[in-house]
C-alpha positions as a Markdown table, in Angstrom:
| # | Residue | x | y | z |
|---|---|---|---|---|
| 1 | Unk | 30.8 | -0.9 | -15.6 |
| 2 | Unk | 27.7 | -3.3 | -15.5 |
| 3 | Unk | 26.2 | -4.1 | -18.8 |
| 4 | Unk | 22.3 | -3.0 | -18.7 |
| 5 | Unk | 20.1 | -5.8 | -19.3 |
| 6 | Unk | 17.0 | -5.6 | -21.7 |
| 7 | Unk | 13.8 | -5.9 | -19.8 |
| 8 | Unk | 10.6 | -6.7 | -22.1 |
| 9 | Unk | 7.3 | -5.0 | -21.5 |
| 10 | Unk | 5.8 | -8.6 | -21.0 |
| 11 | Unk | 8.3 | -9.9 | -18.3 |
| 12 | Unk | 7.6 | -6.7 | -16.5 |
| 13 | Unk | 3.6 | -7.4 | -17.0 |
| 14 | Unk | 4.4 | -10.8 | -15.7 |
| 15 | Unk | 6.0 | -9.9 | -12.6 |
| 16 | Unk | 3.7 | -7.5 | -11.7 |
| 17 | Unk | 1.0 | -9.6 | -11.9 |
| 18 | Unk | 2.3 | -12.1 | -10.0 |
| 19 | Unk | 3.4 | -9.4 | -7.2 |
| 20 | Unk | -0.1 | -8.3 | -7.1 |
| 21 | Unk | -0.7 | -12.0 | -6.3 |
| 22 | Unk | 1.0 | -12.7 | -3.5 |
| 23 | Unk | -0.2 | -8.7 | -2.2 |
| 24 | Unk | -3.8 | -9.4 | -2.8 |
| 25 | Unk | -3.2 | -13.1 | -1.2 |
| 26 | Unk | -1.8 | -11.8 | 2.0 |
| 27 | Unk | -4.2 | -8.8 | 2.2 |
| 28 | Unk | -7.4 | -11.3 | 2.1 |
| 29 | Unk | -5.9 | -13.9 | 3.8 |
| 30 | Unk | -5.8 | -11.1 | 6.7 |
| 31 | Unk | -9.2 | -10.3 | 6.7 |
| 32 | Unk | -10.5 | -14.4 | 6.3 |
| 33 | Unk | -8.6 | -14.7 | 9.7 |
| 34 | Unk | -9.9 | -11.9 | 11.4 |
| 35 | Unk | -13.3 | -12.7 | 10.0 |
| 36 | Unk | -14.4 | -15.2 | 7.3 |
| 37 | Unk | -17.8 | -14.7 | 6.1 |
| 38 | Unk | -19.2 | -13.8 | 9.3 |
| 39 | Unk | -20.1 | -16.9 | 10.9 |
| 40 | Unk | -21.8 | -16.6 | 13.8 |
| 41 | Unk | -23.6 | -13.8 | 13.1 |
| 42 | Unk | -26.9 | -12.0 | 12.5 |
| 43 | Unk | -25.7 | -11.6 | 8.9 |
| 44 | Unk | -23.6 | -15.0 | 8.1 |
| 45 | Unk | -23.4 | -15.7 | 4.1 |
| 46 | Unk | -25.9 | -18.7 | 4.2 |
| 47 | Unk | -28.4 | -16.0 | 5.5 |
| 48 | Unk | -26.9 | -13.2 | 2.7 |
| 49 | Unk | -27.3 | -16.5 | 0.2 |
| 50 | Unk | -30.8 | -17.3 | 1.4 |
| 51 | Unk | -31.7 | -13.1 | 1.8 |
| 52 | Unk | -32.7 | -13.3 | 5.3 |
| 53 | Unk | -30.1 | -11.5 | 6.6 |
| 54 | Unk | -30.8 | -8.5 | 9.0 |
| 55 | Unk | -31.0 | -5.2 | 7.5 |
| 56 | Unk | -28.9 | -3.1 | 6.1 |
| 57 | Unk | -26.5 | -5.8 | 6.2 |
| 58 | Unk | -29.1 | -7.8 | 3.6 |
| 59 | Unk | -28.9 | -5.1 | 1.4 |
| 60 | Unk | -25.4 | -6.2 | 0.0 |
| 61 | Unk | -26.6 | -8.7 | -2.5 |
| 62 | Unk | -24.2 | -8.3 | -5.9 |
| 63 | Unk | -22.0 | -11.5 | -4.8 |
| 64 | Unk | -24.5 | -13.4 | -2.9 |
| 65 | Unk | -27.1 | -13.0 | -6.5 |
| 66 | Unk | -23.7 | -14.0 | -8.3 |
| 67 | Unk | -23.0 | -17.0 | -6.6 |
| 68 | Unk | -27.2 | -18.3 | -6.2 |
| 69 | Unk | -26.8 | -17.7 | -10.3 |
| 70 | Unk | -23.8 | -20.2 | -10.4 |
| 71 | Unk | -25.5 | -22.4 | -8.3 |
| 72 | Unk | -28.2 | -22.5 | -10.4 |
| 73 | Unk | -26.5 | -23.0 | -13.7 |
| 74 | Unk | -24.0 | -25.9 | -12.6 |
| 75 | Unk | -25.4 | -29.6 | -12.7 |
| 76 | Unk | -26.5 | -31.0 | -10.4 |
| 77 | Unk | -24.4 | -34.1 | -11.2 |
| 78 | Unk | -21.1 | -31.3 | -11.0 |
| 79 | Unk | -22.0 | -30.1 | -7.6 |
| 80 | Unk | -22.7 | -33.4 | -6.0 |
| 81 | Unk | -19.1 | -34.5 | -7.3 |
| 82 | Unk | -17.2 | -31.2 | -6.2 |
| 83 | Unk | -19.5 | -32.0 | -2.4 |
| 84 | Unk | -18.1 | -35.4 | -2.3 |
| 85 | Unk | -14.5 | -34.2 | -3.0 |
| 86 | Unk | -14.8 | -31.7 | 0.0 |
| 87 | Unk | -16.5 | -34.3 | 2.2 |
| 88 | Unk | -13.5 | -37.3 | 1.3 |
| 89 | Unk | -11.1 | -36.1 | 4.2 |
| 90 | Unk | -12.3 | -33.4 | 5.9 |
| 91 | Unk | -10.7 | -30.8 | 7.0 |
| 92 | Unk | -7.8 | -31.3 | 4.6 |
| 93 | Unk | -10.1 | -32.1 | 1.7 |
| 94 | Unk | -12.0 | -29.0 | 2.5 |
| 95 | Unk | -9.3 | -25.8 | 1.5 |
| 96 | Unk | -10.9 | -23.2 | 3.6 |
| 97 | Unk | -12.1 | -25.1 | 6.2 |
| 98 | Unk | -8.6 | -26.1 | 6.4 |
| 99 | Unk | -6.6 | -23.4 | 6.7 |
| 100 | Unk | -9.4 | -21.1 | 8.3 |
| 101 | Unk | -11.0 | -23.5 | 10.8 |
| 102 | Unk | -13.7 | -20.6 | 11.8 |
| 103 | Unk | -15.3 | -20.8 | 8.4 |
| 104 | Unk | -17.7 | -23.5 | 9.2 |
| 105 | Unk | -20.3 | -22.6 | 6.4 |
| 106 | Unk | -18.0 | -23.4 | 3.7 |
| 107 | Unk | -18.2 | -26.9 | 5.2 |
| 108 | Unk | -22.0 | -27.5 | 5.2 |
| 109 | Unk | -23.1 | -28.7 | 2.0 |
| 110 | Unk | -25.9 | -26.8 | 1.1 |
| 111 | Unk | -23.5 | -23.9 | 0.9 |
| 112 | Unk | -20.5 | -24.8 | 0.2 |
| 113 | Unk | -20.8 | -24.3 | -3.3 |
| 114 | Unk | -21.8 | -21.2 | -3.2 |
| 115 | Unk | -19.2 | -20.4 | -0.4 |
| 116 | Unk | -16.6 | -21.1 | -2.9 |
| 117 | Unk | -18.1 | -18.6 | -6.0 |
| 118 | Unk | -18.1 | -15.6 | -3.1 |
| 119 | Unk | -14.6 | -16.4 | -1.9 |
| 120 | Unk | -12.9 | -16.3 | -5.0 |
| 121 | Unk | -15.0 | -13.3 | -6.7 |
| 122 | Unk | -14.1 | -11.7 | -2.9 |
| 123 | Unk | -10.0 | -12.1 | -3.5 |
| 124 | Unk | -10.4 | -11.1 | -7.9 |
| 125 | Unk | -11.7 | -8.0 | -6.3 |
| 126 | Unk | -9.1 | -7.3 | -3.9 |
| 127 | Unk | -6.7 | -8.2 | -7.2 |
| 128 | Unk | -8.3 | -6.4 | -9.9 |
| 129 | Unk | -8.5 | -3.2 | -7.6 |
| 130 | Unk | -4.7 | -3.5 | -7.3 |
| 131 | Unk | -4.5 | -3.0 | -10.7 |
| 132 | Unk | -7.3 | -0.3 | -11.0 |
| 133 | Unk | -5.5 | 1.6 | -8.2 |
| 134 | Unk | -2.2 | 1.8 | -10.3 |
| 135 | Unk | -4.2 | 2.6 | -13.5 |
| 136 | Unk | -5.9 | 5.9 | -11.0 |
| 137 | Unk | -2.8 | 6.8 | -9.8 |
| 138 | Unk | -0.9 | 6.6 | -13.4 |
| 139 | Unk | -4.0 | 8.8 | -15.1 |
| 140 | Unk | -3.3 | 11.8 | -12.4 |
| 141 | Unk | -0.3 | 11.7 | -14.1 |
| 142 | Unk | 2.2 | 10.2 | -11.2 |
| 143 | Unk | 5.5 | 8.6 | -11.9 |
| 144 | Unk | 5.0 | 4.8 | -12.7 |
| 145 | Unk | 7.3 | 3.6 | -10.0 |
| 146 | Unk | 5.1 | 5.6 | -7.1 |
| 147 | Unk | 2.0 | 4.5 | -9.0 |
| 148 | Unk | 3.3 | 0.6 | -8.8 |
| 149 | Unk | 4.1 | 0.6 | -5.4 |
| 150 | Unk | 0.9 | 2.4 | -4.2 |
| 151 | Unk | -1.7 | -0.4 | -4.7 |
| 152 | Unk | 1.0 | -2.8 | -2.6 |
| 153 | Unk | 0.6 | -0.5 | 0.8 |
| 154 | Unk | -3.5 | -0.3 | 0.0 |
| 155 | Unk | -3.8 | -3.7 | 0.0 |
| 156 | Unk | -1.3 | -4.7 | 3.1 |
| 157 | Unk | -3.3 | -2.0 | 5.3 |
| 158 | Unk | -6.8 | -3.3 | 4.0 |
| 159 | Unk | -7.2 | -6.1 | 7.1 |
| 160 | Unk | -6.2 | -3.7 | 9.7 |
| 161 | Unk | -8.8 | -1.0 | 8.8 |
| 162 | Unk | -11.4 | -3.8 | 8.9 |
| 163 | Unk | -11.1 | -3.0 | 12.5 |
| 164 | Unk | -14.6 | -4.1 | 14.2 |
| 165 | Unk | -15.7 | -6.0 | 11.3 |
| 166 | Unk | -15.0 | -7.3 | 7.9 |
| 167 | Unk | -17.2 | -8.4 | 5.2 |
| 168 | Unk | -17.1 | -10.0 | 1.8 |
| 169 | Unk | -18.3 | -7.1 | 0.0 |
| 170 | Unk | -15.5 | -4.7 | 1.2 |
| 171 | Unk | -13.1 | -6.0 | -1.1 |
| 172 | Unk | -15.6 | -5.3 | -4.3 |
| 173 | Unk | -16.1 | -2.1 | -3.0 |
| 174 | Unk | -12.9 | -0.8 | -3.4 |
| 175 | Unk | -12.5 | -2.1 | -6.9 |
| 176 | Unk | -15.5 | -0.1 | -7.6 |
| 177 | Unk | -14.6 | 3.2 | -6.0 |
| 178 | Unk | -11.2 | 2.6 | -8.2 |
| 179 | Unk | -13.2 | 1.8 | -11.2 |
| 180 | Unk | -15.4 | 4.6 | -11.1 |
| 181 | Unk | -12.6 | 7.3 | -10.2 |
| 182 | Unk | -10.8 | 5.9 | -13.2 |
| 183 | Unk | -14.1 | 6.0 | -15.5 |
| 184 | Unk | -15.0 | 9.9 | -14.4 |
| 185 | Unk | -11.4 | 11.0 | -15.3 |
| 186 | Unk | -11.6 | 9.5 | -18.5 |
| 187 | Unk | -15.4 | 10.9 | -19.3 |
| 188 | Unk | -16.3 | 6.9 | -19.4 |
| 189 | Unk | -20.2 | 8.2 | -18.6 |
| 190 | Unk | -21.9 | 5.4 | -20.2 |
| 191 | Unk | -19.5 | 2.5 | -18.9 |
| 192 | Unk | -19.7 | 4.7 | -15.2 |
| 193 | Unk | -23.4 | 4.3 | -14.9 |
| 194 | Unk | -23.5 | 0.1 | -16.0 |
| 195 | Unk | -21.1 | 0.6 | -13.1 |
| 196 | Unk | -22.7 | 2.2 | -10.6 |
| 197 | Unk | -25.9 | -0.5 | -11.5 |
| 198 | Unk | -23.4 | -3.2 | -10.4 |
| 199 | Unk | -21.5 | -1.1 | -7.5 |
| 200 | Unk | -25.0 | -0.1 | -6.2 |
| 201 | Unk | -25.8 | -4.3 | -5.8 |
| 202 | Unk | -22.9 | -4.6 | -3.8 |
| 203 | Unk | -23.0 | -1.6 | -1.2 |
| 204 | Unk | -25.8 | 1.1 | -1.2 |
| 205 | Unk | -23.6 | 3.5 | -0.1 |
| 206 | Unk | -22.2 | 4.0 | -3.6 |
| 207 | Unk | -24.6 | 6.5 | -4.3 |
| 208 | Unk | -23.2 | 9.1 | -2.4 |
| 209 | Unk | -19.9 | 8.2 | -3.3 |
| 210 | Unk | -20.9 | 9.3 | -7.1 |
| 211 | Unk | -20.9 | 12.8 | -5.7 |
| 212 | Unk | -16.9 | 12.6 | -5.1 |
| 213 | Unk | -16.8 | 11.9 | -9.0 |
| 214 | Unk | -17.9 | 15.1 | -10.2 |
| 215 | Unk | -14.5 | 17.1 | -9.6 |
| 216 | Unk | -13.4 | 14.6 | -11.9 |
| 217 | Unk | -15.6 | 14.7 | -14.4 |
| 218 | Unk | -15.3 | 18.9 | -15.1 |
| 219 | Unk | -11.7 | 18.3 | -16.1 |
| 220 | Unk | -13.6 | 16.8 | -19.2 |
| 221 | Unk | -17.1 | 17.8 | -19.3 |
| 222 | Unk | -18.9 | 21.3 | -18.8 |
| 223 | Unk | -20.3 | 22.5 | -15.2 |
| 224 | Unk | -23.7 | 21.8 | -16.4 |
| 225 | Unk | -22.9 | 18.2 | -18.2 |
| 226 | Unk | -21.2 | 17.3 | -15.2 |
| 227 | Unk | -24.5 | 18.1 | -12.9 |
| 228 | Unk | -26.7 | 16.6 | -15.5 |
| 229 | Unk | -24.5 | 13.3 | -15.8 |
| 230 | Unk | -24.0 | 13.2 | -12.1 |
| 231 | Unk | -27.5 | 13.6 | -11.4 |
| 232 | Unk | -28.7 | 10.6 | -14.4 |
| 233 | Unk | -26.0 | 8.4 | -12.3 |
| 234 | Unk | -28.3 | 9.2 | -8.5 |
| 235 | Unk | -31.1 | 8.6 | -10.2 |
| 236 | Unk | -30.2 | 5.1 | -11.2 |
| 237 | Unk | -28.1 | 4.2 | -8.1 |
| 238 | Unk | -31.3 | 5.2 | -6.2 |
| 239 | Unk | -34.0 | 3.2 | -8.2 |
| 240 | Unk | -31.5 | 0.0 | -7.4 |
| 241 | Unk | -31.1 | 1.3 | -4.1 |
| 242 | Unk | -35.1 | 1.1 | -3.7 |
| 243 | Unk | -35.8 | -1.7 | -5.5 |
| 244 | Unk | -33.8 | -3.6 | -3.2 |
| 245 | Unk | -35.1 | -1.9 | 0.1 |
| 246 | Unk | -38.0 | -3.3 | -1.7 |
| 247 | Unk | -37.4 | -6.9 | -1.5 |
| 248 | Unk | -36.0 | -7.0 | 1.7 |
| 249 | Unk | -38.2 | -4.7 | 3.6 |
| 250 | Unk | -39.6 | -7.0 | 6.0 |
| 251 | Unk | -36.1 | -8.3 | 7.0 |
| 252 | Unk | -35.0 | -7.7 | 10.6 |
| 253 | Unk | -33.3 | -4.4 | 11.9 |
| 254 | Unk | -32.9 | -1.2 | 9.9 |
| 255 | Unk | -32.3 | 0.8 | 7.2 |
| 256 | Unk | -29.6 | 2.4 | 8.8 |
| 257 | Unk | -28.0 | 2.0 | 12.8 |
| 258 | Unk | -28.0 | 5.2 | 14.8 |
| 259 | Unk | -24.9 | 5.3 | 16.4 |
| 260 | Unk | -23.9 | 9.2 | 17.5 |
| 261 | Unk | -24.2 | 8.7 | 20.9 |
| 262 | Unk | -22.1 | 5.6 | 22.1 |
| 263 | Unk | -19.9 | 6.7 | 19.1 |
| 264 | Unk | -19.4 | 10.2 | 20.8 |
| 265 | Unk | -18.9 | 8.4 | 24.0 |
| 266 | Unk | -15.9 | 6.4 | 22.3 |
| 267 | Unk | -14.2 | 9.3 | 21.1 |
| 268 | Unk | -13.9 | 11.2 | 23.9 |
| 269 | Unk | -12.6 | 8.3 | 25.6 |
| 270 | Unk | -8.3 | 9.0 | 25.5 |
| 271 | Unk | -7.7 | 4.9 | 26.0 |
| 272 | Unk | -9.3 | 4.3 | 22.9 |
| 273 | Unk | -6.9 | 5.8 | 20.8 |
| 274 | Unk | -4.2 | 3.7 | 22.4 |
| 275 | Unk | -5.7 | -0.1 | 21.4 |
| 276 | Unk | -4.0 | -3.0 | 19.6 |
| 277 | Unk | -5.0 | -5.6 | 17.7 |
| 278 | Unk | -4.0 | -8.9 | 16.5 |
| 279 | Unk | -3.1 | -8.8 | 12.3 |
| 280 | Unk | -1.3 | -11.6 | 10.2 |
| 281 | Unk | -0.6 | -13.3 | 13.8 |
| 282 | Unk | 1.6 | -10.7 | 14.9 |
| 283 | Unk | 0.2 | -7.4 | 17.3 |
| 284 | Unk | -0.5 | -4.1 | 15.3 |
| 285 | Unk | -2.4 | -0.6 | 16.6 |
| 286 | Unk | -6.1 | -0.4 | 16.3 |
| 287 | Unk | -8.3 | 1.4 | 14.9 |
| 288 | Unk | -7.7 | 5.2 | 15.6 |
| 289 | Unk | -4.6 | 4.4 | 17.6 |
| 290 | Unk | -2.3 | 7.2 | 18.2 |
| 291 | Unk | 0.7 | 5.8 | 15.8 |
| 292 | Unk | -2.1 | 5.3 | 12.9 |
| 293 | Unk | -3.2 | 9.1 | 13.7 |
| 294 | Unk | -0.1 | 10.1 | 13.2 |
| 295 | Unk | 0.8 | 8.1 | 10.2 |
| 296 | Unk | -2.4 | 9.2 | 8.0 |
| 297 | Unk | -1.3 | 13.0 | 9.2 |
| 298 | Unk | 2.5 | 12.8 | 7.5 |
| 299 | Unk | 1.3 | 11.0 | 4.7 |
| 300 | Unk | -1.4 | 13.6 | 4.0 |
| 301 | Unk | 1.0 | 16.2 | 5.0 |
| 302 | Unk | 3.3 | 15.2 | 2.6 |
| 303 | Unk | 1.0 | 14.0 | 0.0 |
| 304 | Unk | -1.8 | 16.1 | -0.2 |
| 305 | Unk | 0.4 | 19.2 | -1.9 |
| 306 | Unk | 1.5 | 17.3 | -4.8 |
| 307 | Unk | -2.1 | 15.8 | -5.9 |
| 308 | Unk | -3.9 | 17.2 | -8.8 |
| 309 | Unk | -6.2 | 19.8 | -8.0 |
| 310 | Unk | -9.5 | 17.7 | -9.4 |
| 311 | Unk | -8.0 | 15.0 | -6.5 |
| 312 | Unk | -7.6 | 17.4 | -3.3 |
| 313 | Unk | -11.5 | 18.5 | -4.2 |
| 314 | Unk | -12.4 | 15.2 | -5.0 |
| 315 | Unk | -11.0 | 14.3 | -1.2 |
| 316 | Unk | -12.6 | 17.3 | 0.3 |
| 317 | Unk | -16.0 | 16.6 | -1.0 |
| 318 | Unk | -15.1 | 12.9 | 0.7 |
| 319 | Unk | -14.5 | 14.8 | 3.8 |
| 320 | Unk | -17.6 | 16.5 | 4.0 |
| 321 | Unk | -19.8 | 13.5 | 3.2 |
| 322 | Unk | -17.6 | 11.4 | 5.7 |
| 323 | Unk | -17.2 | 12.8 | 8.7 |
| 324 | Unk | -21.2 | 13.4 | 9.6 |
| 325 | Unk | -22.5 | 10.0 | 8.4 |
| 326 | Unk | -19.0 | 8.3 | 10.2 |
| 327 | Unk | -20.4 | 9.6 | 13.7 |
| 328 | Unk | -23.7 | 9.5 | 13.6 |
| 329 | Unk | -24.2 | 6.0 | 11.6 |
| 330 | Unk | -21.2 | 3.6 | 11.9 |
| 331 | Unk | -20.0 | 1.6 | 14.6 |
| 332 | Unk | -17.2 | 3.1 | 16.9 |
| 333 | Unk | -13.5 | 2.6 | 15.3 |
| 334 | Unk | -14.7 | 1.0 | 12.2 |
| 335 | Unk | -12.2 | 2.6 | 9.7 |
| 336 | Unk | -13.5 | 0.4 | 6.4 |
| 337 | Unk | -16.7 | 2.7 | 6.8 |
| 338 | Unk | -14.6 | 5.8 | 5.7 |
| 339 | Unk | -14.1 | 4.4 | 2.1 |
| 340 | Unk | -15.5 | 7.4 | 0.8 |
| 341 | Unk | -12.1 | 8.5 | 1.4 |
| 342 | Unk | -10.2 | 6.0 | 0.5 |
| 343 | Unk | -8.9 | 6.9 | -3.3 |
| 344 | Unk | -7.7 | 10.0 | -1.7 |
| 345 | Unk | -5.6 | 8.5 | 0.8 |
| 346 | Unk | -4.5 | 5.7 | -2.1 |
| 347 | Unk | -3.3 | 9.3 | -4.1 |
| 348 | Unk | -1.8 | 10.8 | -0.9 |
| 349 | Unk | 0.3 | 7.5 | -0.5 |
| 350 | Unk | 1.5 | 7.9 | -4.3 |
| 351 | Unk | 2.3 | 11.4 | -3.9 |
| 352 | Unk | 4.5 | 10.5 | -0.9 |
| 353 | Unk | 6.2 | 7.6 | -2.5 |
| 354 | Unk | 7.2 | 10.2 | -5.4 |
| 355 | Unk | 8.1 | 12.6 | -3.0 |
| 356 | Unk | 10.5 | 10.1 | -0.9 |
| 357 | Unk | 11.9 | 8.3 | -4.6 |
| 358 | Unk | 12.6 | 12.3 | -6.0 |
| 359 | Unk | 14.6 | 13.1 | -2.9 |
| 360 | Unk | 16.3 | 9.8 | -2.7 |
| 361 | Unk | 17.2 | 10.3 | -6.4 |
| 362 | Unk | 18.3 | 14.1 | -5.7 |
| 363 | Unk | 20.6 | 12.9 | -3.3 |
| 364 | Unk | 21.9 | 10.2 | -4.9 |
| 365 | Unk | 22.5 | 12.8 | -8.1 |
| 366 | Unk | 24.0 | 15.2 | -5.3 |
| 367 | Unk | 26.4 | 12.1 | -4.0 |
| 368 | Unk | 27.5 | 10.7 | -7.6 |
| 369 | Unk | 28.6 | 14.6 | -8.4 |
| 370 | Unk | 30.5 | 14.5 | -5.4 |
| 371 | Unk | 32.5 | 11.5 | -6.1 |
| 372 | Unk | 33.0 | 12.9 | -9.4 |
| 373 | Unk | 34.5 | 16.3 | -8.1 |
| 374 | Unk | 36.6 | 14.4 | -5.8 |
| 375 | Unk | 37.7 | 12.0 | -8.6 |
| 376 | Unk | 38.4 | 15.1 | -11.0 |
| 377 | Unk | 40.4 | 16.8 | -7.9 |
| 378 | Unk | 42.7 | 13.8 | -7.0 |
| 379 | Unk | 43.7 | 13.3 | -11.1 |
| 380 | Unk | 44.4 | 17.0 | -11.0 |
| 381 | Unk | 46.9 | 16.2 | -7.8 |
| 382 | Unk | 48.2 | 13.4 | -9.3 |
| 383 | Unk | 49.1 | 14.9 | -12.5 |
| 384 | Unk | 51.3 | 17.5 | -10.6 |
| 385 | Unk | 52.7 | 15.2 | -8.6 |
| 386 | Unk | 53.5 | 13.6 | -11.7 |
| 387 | Unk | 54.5 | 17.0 | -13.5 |
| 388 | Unk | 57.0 | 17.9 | -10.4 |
| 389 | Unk | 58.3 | 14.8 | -10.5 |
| 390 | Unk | 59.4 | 14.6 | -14.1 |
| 391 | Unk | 61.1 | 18.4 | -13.3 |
């Protein structure tokens, strides 16, 4: 028999962390090769940087403000050093010019600075939501192996939902959604709404993602405490909501991009749902492909049963809000815009990776007492056989 080994609670901590590493590597690596910082664009990062970026694109300030603040508060002397060591043997001196040769802005120097501060915050985000994700799946109460291996498949799918674009503030976005879906189960309120101040910053669509909350928040406050917490958290969502329409109201384009028609006009199309894609160099499905239809339908078949019940509502409410703005305001196929959905699916995942460890445990329970019947029954032979022969 194989002597157990001990395994610390720090080793483990280690190795996770360094797992979520390498995840959250890969999965932003994807999306910088599919799409950088939008270079090339009506809404490139030096225009996000400088805020003349069309709208609502503009809008999406929290890491563009973080980085103009680190700009500001570095020396001069500092930046013009860290400039020259980009500039001494370009591309190779340049890291993500080198590996992603399409990210030309991180190569001009008034920029590249800058550049820098919203890559990096870009991939903690994509890590620390990894962890957040676990922590959400942990506090419904699922196993710890399921709620390990959950944040692993959300962040190896997150490139190939970025499906007609990708953007640097999609990444803090779903640390957010995590963030706040852990701080409503817990009755965080006062922690939720510095939150939301901050979420707001990056996407404005965070304020209707507060309303998924409230299912949440009953399992620890009263009807009419949840309503009247729900409703403080609007209220300051919307005042930074409009204090940045504000600012950039003379900003090319819109507040929002009516879309219902030509979107209609993709859906009803059957070759649509049969498109492919190019993700970490090798060909995947696209968008609302057929396979990824049916993929999101078994885990949500199998999943969606064994989520608490604060969960399935908080997903339905998702649903609802979804579905109407999806069709009628975001651009055909682009999955990342159904994030109001996506800590639901991230539970539905962890509910189907308990389901598939239970049964793989039951039958491996089912096949060890087998092979101990069958063990018991040849010692029983072999003791009469032993018994006859001694007669």
């Amino acid at each position: 028999m194989l002597q157990q080994s001990r395994f610390s609670r720090l080793s483990g901590w280690i190795l996770l962390v360094f797992i979520y590493y390498i995840a959250a590597a890969s999965s932003f690596g994807g999306f910088m090769l599919k799409w950088q910082f939008s270079e090339g664009t009506r809404y490139t990062l030096p225009m996000m940087l400088d805020g003349t970026a069309d709208r609502p694109f503009v809008y999406r300030q929290l890491l563009p403000m973080v980085a103009n603040e680190v700009g500001a508060l570095i020396p001069e002397r500092v930046q013009a050093s860290f400039l020259n060591k980009l500039a001494e043997d370009p591309p190779v001196s340049n890291p993500i010019h080198r590996y992603f040769p399409n990210a030309s802005d991180a190569a001009n120097p008034r920029y590249a600075l800058r550049y820098f501060v919203v890559y990096a915050l870009s991939f903690v985000s994509m890590f620390m939501a990894m962890f957040l994700v676990r922590a959400v799946c942990l506090e419904m109460k699922f196993d710890k192996t399921a709620a390990t291996l959950t944040p692993l498949v959300i962040a190896l799918i997150f490139p190939l939902i970025q499906t007609e674009g990708g953007y640097f503030y999609d990444m803090p976005e779903l640390m957010f959604m995590a963030l706040g879906t852990l701080l409503a189960a817990r009755g965080k309120t006062v922690m939720l709404a510095i939150v939301t101040i901050v979420a707001t910053l990056n996407k404005e669509s965070y304020l209707l993602f507060l309303l998924t909350l409230m299912p949440l928040m009953m399992t620890r406050f009263s009807i009419k405490r949840t309503a009247v917490t729900t409703g403080g958290l609007l209220v300051l969502a919307a005042l930074v909501n409009m204090a940045i329409k504000h600012k950039y109201a003379l900003n090319n384009g819109g507040v929002i991009e009516f879309q219902l028609s030509s979107h209609l006009q993709y859906l009803l199309n059957p070759r649509n749902y049969l498109r492919t894609e190019i993700n970490y160099g090798m060909l995947t499905t696209k968008g609302f492909n057929l396979l990824n239809l049916l993929l999101f339908a078994l885990v949500f078949k199998t999943g969606w049963q064994g989520l608490p019940r604060h969960a399935r509502q908080q997903g339905l409410i998702g649903i609802v809000l979804t579905v109407p703005l999806f069709i009628a305001f975001c651009y055909r196929d682009e999955l990342r815009n159904l994030s109001f959905m996506w800590m639901t699916f991230a539970l539905a995942v962890c509910a189907t990776i308990s389901v598939a460890l239970s049964a793989a445990h039951a039958r491996a329970d089912n096949e060890s007492k087998s092979q101990s019947s069958l063990e018991d029954l040849e010692s029983r032979i072999s003791h009469k056989q032993q018994a006859v022969a001694t007669r």
